[in-house]
Tab-separated table of C-alpha atoms in Angstrom:
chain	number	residue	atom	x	y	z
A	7	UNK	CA	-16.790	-6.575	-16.443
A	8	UNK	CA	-14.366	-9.069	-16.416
A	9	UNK	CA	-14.095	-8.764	-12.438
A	10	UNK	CA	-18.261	-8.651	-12.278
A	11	UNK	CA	-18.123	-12.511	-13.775
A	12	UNK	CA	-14.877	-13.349	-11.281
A	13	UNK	CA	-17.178	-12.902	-8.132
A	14	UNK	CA	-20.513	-14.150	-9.944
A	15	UNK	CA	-18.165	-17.321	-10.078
A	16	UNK	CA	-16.738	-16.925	-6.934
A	17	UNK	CA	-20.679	-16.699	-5.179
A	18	UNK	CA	-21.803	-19.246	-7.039
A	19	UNK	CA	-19.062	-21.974	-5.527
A	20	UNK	CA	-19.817	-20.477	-2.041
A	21	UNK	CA	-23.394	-21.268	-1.972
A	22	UNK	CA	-22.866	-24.310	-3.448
A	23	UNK	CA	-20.510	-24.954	-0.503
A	24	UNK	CA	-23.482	-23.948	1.679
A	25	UNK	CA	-21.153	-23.019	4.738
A	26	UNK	CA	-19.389	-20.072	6.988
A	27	UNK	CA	-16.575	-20.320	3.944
A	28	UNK	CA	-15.059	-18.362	1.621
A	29	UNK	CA	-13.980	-20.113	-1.802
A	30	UNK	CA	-12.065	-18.727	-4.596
A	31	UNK	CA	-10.870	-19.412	-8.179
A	32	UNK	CA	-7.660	-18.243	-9.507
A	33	UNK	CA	-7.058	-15.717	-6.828
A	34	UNK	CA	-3.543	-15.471	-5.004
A	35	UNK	CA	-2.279	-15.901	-2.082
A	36	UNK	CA	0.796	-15.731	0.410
A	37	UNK	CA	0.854	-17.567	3.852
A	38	UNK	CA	3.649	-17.842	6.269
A	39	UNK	CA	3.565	-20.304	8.902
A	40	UNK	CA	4.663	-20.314	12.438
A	41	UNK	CA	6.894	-23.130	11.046
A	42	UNK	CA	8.767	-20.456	8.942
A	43	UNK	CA	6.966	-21.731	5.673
A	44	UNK	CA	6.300	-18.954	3.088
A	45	UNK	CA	3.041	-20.613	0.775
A	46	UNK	CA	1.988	-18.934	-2.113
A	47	UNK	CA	-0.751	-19.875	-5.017
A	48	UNK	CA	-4.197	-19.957	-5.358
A	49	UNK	CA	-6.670	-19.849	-2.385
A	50	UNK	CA	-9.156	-22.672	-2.459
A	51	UNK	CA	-11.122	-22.569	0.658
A	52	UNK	CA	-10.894	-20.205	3.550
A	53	UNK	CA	-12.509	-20.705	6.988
A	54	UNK	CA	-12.213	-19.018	10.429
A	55	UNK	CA	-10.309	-22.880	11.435
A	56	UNK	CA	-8.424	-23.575	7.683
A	57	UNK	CA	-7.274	-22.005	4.949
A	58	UNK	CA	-6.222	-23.680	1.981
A	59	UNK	CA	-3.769	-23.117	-0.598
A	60	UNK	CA	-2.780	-24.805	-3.740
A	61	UNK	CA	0.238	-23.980	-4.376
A	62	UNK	CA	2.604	-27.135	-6.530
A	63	UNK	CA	0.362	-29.465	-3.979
A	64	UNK	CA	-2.637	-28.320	-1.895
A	65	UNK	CA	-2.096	-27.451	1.474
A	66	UNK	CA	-4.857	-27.460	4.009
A	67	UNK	CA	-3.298	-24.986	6.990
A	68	UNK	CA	-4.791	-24.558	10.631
A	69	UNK	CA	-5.438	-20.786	10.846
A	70	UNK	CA	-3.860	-21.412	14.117
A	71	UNK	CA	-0.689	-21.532	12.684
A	72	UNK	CA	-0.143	-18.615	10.261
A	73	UNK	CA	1.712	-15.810	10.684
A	74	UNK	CA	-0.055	-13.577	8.363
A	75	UNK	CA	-2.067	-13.828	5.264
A	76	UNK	CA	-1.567	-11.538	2.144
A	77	UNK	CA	-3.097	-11.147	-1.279
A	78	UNK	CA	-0.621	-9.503	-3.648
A	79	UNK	CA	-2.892	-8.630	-6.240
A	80	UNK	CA	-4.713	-6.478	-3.959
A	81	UNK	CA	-2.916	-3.364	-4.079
A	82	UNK	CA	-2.908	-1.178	-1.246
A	83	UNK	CA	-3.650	2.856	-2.053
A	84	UNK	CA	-1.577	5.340	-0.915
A	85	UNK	CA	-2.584	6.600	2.642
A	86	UNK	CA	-3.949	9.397	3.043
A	87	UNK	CA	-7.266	11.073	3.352
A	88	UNK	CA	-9.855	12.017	6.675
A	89	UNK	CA	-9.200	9.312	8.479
A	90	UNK	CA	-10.003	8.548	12.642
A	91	UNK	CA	-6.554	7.535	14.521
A	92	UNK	CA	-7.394	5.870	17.914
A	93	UNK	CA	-5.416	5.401	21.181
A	94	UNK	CA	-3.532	2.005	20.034
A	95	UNK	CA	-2.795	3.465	16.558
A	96	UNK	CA	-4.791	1.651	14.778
A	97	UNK	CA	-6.293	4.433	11.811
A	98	UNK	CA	-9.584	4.341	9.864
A	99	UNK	CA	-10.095	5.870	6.220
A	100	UNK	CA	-13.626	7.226	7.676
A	101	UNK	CA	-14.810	10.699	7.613
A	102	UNK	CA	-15.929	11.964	11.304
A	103	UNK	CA	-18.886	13.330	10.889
A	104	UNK	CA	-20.355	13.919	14.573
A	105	UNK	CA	-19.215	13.411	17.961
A	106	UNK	CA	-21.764	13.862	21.008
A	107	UNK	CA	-21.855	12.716	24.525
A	108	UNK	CA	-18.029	11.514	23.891
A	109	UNK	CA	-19.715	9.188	21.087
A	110	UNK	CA	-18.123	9.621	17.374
A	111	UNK	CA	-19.540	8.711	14.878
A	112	UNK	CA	-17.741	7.938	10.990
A	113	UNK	CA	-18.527	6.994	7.483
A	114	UNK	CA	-16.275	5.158	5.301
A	115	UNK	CA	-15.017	7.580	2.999
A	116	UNK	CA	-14.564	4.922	-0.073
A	117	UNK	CA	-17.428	2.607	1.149
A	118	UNK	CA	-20.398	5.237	1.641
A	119	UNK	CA	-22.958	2.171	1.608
A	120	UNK	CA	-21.265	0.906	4.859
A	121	UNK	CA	-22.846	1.363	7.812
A	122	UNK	CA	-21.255	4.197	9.743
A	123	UNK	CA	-18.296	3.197	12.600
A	124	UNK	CA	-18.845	4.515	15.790
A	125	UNK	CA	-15.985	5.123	18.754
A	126	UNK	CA	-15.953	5.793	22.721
A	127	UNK	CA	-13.975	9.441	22.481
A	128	UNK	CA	-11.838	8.525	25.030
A	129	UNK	CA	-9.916	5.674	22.672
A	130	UNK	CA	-9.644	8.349	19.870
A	131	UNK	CA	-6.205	9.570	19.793
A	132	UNK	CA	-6.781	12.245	16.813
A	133	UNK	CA	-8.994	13.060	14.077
A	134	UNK	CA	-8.008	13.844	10.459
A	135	UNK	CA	-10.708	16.578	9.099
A	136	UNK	CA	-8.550	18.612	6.172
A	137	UNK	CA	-5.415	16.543	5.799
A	138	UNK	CA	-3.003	17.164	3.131
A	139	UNK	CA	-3.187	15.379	-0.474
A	140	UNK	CA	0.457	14.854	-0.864
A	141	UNK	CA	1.501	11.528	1.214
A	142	UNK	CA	4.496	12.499	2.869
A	143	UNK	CA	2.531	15.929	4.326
A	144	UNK	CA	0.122	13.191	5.437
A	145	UNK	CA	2.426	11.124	7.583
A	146	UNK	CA	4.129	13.821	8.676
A	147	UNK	CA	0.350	15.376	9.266
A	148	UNK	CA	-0.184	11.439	11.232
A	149	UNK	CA	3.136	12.272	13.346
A	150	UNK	CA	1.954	15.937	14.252
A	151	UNK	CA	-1.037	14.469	16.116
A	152	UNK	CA	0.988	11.637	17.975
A	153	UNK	CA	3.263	14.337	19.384
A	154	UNK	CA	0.549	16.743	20.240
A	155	UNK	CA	1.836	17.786	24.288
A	156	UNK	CA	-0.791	16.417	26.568
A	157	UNK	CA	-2.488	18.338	29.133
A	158	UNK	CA	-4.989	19.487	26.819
A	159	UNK	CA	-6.552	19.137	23.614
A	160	UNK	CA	-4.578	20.541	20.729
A	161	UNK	CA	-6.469	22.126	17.191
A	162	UNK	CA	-4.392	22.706	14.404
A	163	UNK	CA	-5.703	25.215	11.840
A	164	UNK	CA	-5.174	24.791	7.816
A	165	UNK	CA	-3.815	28.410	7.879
A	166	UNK	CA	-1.343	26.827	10.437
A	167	UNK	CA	-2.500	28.317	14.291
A	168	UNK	CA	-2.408	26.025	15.905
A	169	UNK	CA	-5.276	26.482	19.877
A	170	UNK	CA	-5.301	24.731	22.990
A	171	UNK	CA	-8.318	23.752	24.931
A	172	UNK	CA	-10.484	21.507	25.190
A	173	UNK	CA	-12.886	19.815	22.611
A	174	UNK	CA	-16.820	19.982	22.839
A	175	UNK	CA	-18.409	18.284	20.257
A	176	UNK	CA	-18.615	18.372	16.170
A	177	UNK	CA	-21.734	18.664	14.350
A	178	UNK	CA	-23.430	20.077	11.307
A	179	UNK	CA	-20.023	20.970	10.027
A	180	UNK	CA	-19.039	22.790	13.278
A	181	UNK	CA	-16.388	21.899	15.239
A	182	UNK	CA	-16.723	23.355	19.162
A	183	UNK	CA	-13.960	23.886	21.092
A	184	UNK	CA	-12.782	25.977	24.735
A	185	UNK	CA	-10.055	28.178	25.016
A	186	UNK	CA	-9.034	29.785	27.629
A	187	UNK	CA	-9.973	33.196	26.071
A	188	UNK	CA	-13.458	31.867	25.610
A	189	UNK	CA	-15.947	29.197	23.512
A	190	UNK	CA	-15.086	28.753	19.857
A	191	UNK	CA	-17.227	27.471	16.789
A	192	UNK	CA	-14.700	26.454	14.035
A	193	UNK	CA	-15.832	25.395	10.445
A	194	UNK	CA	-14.423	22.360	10.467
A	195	UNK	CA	-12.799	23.010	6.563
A	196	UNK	CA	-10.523	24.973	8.096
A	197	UNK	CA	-9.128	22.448	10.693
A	198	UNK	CA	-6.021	20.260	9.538
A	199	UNK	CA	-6.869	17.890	12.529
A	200	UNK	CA	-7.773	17.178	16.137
A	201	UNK	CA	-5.393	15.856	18.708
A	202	UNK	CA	-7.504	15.072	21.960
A	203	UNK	CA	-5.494	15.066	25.109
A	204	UNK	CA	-3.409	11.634	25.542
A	205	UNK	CA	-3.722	12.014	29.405
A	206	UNK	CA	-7.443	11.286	29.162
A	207	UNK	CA	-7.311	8.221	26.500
A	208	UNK	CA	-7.939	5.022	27.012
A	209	UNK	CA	-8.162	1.446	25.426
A	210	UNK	CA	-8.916	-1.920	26.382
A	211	UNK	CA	-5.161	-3.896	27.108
A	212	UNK	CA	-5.072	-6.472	24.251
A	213	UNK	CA	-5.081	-9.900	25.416
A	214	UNK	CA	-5.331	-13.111	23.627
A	215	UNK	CA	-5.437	-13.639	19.910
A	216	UNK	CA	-5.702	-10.585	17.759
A	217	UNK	CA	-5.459	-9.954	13.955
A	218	UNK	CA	-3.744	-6.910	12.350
A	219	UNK	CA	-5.852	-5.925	9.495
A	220	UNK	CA	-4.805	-3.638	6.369
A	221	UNK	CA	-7.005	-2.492	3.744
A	222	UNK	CA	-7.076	-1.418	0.289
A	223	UNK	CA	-8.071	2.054	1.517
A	224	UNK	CA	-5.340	2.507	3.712
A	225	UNK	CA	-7.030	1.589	7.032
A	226	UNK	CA	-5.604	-0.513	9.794
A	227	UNK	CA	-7.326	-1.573	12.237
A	228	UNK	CA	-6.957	-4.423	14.815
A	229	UNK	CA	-9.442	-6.728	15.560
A	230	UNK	CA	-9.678	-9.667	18.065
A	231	UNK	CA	-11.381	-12.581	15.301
A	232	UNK	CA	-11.521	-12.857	12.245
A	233	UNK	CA	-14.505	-14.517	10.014
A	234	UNK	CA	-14.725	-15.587	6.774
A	235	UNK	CA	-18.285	-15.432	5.228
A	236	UNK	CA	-20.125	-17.084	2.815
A	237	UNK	CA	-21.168	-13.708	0.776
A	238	UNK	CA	-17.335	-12.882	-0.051
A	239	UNK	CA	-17.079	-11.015	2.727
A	240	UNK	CA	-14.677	-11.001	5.433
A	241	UNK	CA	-16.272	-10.090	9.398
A	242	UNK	CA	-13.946	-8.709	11.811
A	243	UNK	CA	-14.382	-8.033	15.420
A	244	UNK	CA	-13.110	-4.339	17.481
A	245	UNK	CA	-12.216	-4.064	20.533
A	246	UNK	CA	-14.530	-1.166	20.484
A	247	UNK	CA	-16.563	-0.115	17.979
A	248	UNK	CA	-18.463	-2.814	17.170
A	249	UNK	CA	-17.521	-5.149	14.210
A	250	UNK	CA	-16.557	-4.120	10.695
A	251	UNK	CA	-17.865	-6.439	7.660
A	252	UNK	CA	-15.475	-5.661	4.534
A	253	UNK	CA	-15.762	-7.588	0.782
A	254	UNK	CA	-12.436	-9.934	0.591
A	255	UNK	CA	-10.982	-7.640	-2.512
A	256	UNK	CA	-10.495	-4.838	-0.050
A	257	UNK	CA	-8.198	-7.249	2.441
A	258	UNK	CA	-4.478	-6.241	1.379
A	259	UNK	CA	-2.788	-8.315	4.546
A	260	UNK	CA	-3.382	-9.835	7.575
A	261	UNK	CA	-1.340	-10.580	10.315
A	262	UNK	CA	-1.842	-13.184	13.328
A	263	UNK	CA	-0.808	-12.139	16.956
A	264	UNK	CA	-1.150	-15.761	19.930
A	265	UNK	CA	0.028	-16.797	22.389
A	266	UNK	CA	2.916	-18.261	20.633
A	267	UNK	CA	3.708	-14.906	18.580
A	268	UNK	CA	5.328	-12.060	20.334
A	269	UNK	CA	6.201	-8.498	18.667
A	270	UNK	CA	9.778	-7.809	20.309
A	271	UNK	CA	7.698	-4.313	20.556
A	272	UNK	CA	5.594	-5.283	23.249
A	273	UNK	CA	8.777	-6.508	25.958
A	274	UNK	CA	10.671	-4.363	27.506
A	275	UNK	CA	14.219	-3.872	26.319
A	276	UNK	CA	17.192	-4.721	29.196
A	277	UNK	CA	19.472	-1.828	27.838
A	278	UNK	CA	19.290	0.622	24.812
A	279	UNK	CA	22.789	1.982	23.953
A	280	UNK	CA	22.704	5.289	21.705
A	281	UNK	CA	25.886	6.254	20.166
A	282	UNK	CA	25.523	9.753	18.335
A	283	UNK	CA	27.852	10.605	15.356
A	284	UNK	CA	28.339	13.762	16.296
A	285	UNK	CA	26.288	14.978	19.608
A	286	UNK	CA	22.712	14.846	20.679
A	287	UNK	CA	20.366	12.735	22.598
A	288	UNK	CA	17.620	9.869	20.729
A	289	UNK	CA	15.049	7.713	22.287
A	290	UNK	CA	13.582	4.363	20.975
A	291	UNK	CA	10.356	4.868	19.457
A	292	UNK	CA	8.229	1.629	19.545
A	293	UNK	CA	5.354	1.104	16.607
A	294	UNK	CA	6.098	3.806	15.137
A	295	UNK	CA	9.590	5.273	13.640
A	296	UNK	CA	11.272	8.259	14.645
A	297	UNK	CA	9.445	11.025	13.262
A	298	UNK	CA	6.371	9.191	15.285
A	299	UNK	CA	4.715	8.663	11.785
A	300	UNK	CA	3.621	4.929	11.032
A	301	UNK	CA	6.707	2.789	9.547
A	302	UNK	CA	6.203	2.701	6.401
A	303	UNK	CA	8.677	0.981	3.864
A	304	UNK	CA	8.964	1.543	0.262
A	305	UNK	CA	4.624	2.436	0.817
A	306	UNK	CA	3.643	-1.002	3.017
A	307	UNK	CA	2.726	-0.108	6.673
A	308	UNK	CA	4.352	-2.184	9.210
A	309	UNK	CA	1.960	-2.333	12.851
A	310	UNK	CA	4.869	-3.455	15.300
A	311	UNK	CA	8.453	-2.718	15.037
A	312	UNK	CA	11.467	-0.416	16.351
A	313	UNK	CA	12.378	3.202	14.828
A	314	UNK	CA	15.733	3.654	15.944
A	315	UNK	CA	18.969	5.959	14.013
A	316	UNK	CA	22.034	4.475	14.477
A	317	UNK	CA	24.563	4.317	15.866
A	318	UNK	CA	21.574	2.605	18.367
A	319	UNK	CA	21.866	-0.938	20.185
A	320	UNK	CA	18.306	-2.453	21.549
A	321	UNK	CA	18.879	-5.436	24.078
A	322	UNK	CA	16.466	-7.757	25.082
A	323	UNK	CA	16.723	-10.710	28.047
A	324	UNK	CA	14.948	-13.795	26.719
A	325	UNK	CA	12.683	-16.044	28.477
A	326	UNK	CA	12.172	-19.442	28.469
A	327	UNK	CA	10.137	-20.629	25.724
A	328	UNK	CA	11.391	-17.961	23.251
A	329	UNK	CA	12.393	-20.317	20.272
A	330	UNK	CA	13.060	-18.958	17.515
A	331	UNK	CA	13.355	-14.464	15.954
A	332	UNK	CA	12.798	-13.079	12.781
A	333	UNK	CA	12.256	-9.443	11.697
A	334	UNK	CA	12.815	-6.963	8.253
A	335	UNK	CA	15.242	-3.861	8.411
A	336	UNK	CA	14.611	-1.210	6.325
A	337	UNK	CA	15.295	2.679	5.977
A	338	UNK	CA	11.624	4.164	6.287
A	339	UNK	CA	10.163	5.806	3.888
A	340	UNK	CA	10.000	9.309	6.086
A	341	UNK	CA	13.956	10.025	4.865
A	342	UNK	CA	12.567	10.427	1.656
A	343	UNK	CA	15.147	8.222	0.173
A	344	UNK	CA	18.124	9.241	2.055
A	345	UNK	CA	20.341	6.967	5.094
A	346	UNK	CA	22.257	4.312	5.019
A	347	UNK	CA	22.613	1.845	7.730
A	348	UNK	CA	24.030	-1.353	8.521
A	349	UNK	CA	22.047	-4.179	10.977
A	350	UNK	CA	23.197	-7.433	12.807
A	351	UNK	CA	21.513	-9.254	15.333
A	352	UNK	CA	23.820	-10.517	18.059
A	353	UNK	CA	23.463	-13.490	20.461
A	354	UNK	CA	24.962	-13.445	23.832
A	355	UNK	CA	27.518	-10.703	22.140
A	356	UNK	CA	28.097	-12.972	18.922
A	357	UNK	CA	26.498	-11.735	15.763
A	358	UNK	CA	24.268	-14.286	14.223
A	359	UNK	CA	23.486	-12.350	10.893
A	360	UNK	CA	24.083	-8.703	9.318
A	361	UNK	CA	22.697	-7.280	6.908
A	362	UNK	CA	25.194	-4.782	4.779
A	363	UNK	CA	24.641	-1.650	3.724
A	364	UNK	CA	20.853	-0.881	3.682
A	365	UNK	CA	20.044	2.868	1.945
A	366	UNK	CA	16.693	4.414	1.868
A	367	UNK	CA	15.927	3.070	-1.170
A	368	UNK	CA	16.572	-0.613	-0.539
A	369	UNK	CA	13.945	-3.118	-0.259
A	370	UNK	CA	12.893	-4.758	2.770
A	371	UNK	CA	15.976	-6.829	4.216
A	372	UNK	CA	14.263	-10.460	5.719
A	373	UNK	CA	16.700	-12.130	8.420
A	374	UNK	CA	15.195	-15.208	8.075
A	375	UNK	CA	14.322	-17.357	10.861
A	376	UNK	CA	16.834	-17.506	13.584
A	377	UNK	CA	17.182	-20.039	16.447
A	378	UNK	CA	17.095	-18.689	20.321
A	379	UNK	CA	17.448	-22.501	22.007
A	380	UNK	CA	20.599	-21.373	24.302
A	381	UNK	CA	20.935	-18.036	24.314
A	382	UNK	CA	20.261	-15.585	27.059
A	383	UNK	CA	20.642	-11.934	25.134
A	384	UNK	CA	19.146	-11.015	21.846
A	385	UNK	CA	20.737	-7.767	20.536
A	386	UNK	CA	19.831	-5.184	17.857
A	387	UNK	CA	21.898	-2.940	16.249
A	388	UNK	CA	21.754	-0.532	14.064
A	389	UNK	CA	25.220	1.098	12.915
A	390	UNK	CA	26.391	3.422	10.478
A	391	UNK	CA	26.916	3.305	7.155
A	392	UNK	CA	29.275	4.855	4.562
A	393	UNK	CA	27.178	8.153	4.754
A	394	UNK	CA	27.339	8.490	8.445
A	395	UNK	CA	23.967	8.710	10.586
A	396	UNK	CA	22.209	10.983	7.530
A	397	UNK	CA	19.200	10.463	7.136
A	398	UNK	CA	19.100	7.319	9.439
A	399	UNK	CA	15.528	6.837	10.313
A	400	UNK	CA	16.175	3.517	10.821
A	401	UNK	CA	13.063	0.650	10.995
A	402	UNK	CA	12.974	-2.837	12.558
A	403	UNK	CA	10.071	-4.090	10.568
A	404	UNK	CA	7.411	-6.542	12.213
A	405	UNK	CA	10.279	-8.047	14.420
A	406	UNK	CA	8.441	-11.378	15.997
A	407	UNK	CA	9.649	-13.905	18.773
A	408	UNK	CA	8.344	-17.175	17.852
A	409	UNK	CA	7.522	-19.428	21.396
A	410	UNK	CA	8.246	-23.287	21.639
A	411	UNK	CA	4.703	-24.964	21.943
């Protein structure tokens, strides 16, 4: 009840408003600024150009310049459920429920009034039809499909046969699929999930500003604008798929990629040093951490970032321009509590802050803002702690280069 009369309120200042704006009484907010502000208080006026926050003093804030916007009364469910995972790894809580002529089509599983969301097949990476309940069988279930060989379409079975082929189409509950011993029609109840073949995906290069959107039911999804309405709604643009129209409760966080904002994710590093503990051979995974499943610390999802285990130094050469670094370590949540680790970021060879010991059930570690101007190297290592390299599924979280305007 009490939330029906919060948005009666909240719809009543918006149409007295009368424009593309979303206002709001006593509802919070966090902002960080490219500046390295952190803003939090209540949201007075939100616009696809301004937001504005009143936080001691009101501040009026050129979307332009955020970093990301989050609502920390919005809490975030734990993720899991049929859900669509495309090409660029963005995921959708939606229930496939057909796919012809390489079209797929998929309802919102905890928004059945929303129109359905449909996809191109070839920038579907995998599809979730009987996932497991339990969330650490789900992410593991997420990194399954992301390491699916390629060369064919892969079909794992809830009895746990697992066929190779290639997919046909799903409808009226049946899911068709070749083999090469012949044409099969699976219920789809008893397949775990899809995996289509990675050599045959495709999706459109991002390029220019984009959003990273999470939502209450565990969907993220990118999207290249972002509009505030005057109905309480929030409208966000695909890159395919069309656009996706979502109330403002269901917005967890939002995060701002430009120009100016770089995930360290997206350059290539100049050297990656790996020094076992014992033996054995381990590759940077980028966006993801080393299992492959989404990073995920202490249950909040993180879209761009290194998994690395340590003993494991990641160097980047900077370019002009690149002003100013700041990231979150972490132990992801995949060790199940276990690891311990110790980060520093290094300048030019000189270490510029560290972190001490980080376990796998620390909280997020912030760096802070740190200044580039002069240096040539950025370096990030992550070394071992008092338990050796157990456990070490080491994360750098959201790790962003800020660029001089």
């Amino acid at each position: 009840m009490m939330r029906t009369v919060l948005w009666l309120c909240l719809a009543l200042q918006v149409l007295a408003a009368g424009g593309p704006q979303l206002q709001a009484a006593d509802l919070w907010v966090e902002v960080a600024t490219l500046t390295g502000e952190r803003l939090t208080g209540r949201l007075r006026t939100w616009t696809a150009e301004r937001i504005e926050v009143e936080a001691q003093t009101p501040h009026d804030i050129p979307v332009a310049e955020t970093l990301s916007i989050r609502f920390p009364r919005h809490s975030r469910r734990i993720i899991a459920g049929r859900s669509v995972v495309l090409m660029n790894g963005d995921r959708f809580a939606a229930d496939p429920v057909r796919c012809i002529e390489d079209r797929l089509t998929a309802a919102w599983s905890q928004a059945p009034l929303r129109p359905a969301i449909e996809f191109p097949l070839e920038t579907v990476a995998g599809l979730l039809l009987e996932p497991p309940a339990v969330a650490a069988d789900f992410r593991e279930t997420l990194a399954d499909v992301q390491r699916a060989a390629a060369g064919e379409d892969t079909v794992r079975l809830i009895a746990g046969d697992q066929l190779r082929g290639e997919f046909q189409q799903l409808e009226g509950g049946l899911l068709e699929f070749h083999t090469a011993v012949g044409p099969l029609k699976l219920d789809r109840t008893r397949v775990r999930w899809l995996a289509l073949d990675p050599e045959l995906g495709s999706f459109p290069k991002s390029a220019g500003n984009r959003w990273m959107v999470f939502l209450t039911d565990g969907t993220r999804l990118t999207a290249t604008s972002c509009q505030p309405r005057a109905d309480l709604t929030v409208q966000f643009q695909l890159p395919v798929g069309g656009r996706v129209i979502v109330p403002w409760h269901e917005i967890v966080r939002l995060q701002q990629v430009t120009e100016r904002v770089v995930p360290l994710s997206e350059r290539t590093p100049a050297a990656v040093e790996y020094q076992p503990y014992l033996s054995g051979v381990q590759d940077l995974v980028r966006d993801r951490s080393l299992r492959k499943s989404p990073l995920l610390v202490r249950g909040e999802e993180f879209a761009f970032g290194l998994g690395v285990r340590s003993r494991m130094a990641v160097q980047y050469d900077l370019k002009p321009g690149d002003g100013w670094f700041q990231t979150g370590v972490a132990i992801d949540d995949a060790s199940e509590g276990a690891g311990s680790v110790r980060f520093r970021v290094e300048l030019d060879g000189q270490v510029v802050w560290s972190s001490g010991e980080v376990t796998g059930q620390s909280p997020l570690v912030d760096t802070g803002r740190i200044d580039l101007h002069g240096a040539r190297r950025l370096s990030l290592i992550a070394d071992y702690g008092e338990r050796g390299d157990v456990g070490d599924l080491a994360d750098w979280c959201d790790p962003l280069l800020i660029r001089d305007q």
